[in-house]
Tab-separated table of C-alpha atoms in Angstrom:
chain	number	residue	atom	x	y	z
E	1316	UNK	CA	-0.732	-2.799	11.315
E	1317	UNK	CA	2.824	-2.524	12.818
E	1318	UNK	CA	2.853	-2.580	16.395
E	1319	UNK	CA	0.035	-5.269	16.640
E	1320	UNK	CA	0.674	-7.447	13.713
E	1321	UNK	CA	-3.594	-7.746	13.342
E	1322	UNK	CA	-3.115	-7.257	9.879
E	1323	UNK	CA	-1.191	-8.004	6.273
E	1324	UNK	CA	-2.393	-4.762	4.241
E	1325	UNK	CA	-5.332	-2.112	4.972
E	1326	UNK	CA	-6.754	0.048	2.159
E	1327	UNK	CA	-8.181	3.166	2.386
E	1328	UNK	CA	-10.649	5.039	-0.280
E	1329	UNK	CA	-11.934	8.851	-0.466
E	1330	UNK	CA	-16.108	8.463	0.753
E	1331	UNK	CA	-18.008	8.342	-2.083
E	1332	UNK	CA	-18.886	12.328	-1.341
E	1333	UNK	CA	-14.805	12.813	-1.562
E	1334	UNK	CA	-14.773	14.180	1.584
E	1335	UNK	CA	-13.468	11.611	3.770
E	1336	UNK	CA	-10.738	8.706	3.894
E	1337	UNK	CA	-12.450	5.912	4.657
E	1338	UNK	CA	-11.340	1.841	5.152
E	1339	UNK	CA	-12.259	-0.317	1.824
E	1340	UNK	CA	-10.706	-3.830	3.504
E	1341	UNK	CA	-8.185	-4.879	5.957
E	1342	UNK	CA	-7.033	-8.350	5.510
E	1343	UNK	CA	-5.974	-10.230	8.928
E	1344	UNK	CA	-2.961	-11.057	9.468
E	1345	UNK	CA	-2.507	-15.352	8.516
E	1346	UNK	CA	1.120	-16.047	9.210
E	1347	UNK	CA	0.740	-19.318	7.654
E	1348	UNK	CA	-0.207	-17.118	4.228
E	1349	UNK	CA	2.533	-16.754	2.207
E	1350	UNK	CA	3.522	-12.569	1.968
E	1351	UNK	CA	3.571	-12.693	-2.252
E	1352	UNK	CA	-0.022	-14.512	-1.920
E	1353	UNK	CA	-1.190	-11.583	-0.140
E	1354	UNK	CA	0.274	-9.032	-2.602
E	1355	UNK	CA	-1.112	-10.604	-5.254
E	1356	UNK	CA	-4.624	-9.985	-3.358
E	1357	UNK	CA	-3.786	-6.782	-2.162
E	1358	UNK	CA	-2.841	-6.129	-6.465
E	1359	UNK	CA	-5.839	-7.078	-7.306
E	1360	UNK	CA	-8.099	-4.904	-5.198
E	1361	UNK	CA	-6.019	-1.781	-6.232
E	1362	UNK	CA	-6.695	-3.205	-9.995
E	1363	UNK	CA	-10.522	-3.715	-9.011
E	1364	UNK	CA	-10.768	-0.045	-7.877
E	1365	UNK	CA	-9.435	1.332	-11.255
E	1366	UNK	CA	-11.780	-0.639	-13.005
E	1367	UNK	CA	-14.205	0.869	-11.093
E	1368	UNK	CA	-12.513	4.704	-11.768
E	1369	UNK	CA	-11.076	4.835	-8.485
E	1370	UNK	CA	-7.680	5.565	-6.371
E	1371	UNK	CA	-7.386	3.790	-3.432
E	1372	UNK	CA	-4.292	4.112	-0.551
E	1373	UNK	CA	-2.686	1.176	1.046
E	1374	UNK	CA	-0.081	-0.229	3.664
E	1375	UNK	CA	1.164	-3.426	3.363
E	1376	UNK	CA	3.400	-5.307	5.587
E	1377	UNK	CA	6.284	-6.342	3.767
E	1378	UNK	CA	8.025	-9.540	4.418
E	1379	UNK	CA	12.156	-10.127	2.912
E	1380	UNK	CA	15.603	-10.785	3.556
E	1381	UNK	CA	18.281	-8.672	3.549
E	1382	UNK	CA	21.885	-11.328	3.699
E	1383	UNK	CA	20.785	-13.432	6.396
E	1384	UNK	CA	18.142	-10.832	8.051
E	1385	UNK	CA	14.750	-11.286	7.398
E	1386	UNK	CA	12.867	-8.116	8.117
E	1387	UNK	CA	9.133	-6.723	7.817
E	1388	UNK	CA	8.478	-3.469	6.665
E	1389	UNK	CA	5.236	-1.717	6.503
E	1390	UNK	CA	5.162	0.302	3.235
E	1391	UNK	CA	2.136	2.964	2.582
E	1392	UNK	CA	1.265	2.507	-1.271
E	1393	UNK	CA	-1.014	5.533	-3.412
E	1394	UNK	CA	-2.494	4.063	-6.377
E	1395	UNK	CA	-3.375	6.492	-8.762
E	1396	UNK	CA	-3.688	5.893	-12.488
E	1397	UNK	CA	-3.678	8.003	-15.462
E	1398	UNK	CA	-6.834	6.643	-16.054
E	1399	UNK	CA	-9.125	8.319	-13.186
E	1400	UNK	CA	-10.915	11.516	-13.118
E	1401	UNK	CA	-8.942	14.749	-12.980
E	1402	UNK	CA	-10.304	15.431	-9.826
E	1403	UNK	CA	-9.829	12.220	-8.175
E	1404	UNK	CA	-6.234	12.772	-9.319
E	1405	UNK	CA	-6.446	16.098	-7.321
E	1406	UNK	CA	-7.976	15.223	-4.312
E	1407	UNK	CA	-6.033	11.753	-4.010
E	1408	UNK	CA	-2.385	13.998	-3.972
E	1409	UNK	CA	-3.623	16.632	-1.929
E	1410	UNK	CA	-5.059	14.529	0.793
E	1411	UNK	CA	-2.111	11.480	0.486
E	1412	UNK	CA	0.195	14.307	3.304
E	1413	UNK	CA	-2.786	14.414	5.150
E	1414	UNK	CA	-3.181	10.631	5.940
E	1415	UNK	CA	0.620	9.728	5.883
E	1416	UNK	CA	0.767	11.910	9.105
E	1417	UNK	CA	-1.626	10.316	11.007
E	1418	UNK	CA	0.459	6.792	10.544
E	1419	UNK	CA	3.336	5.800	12.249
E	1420	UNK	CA	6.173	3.211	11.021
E	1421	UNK	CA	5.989	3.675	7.899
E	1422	UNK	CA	9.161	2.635	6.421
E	1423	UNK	CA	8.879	3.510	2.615
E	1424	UNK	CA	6.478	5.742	0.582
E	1425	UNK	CA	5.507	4.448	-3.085
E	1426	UNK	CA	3.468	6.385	-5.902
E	1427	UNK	CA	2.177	3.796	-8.265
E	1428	UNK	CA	0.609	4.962	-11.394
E	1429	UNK	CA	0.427	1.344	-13.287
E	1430	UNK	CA	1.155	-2.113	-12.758
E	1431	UNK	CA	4.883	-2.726	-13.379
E	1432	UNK	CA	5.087	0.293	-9.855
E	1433	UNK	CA	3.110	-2.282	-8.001
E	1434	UNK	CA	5.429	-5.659	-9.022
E	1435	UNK	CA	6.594	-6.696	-6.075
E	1436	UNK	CA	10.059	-7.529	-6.658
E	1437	UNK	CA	10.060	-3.562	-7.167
E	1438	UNK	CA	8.723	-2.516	-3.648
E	1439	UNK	CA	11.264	-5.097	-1.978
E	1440	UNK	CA	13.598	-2.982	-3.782
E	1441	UNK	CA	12.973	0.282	-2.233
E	1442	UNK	CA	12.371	-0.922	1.130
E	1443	UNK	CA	15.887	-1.944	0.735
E	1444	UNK	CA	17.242	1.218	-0.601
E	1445	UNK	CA	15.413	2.650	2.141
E	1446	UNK	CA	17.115	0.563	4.440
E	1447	UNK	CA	20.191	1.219	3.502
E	1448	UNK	CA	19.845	4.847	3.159
């Protein structure tokens, strides 16, 4: 997603066994697509998996200005509602340590539990606290 630039967001679900992370979609990478065009798709495929009584994982590729900067940031989202299964809960915090490891350039880390997490005015906002930190 980083180093390559083949790709705006990737999401990942637990197999339908739970005993896996598997890819659910990775959307290319269109420059020419506007960044909050693809979060609003990226939004809705988290919002399609709760429907559906699931968690999902994702990294998104992050696209602002800091003064006259403008920077991209990959940012590794877990979506996890109050709404799924106690054990989906479970296995979705115990395995999130487990798949962070295996990426690299991941600037910021976000837990999102319900849609105001997920606005993205708010994850602009931590990739810039993060930056500054």
């Amino acid at each position: 997603l980083q180093s390559k630039k083949k790709y705006r967001y990737i999401l990942y679900k637990l197999s339908d066994d739970f005993k896996e992370i598997v890819v659910d979609f990775a959307a290319p990478r269109d420059d020419s697509e506007d960044v909050k065009e693809a979060y609003d798709e990226f939004c809705g495929k988290l919002f399609a998996a709760e429907n559906a009584g699931q968690g999902r994982y994702g990294v998104f590729d992050v696209h602002y200005q800091v003064d006259s900067r403008e920077l991209d940031k990959v940012v590794f989202i877990t979506w996890v509602t109050d709404s799924l299964p106690i054990k989906q809960k479970m296995l979705y915090a115990s395995s999130n340590k487990a798949l962070r490891a295996k990426m690299t350039g991941i600037h910021t880390e976000i837990q999102c539990n319900d849609a105001s997490d997920l606005k993205l005015e708010n994850v602009i906002a931590k990739c810039r606290q993060k930056s500054y930190e």
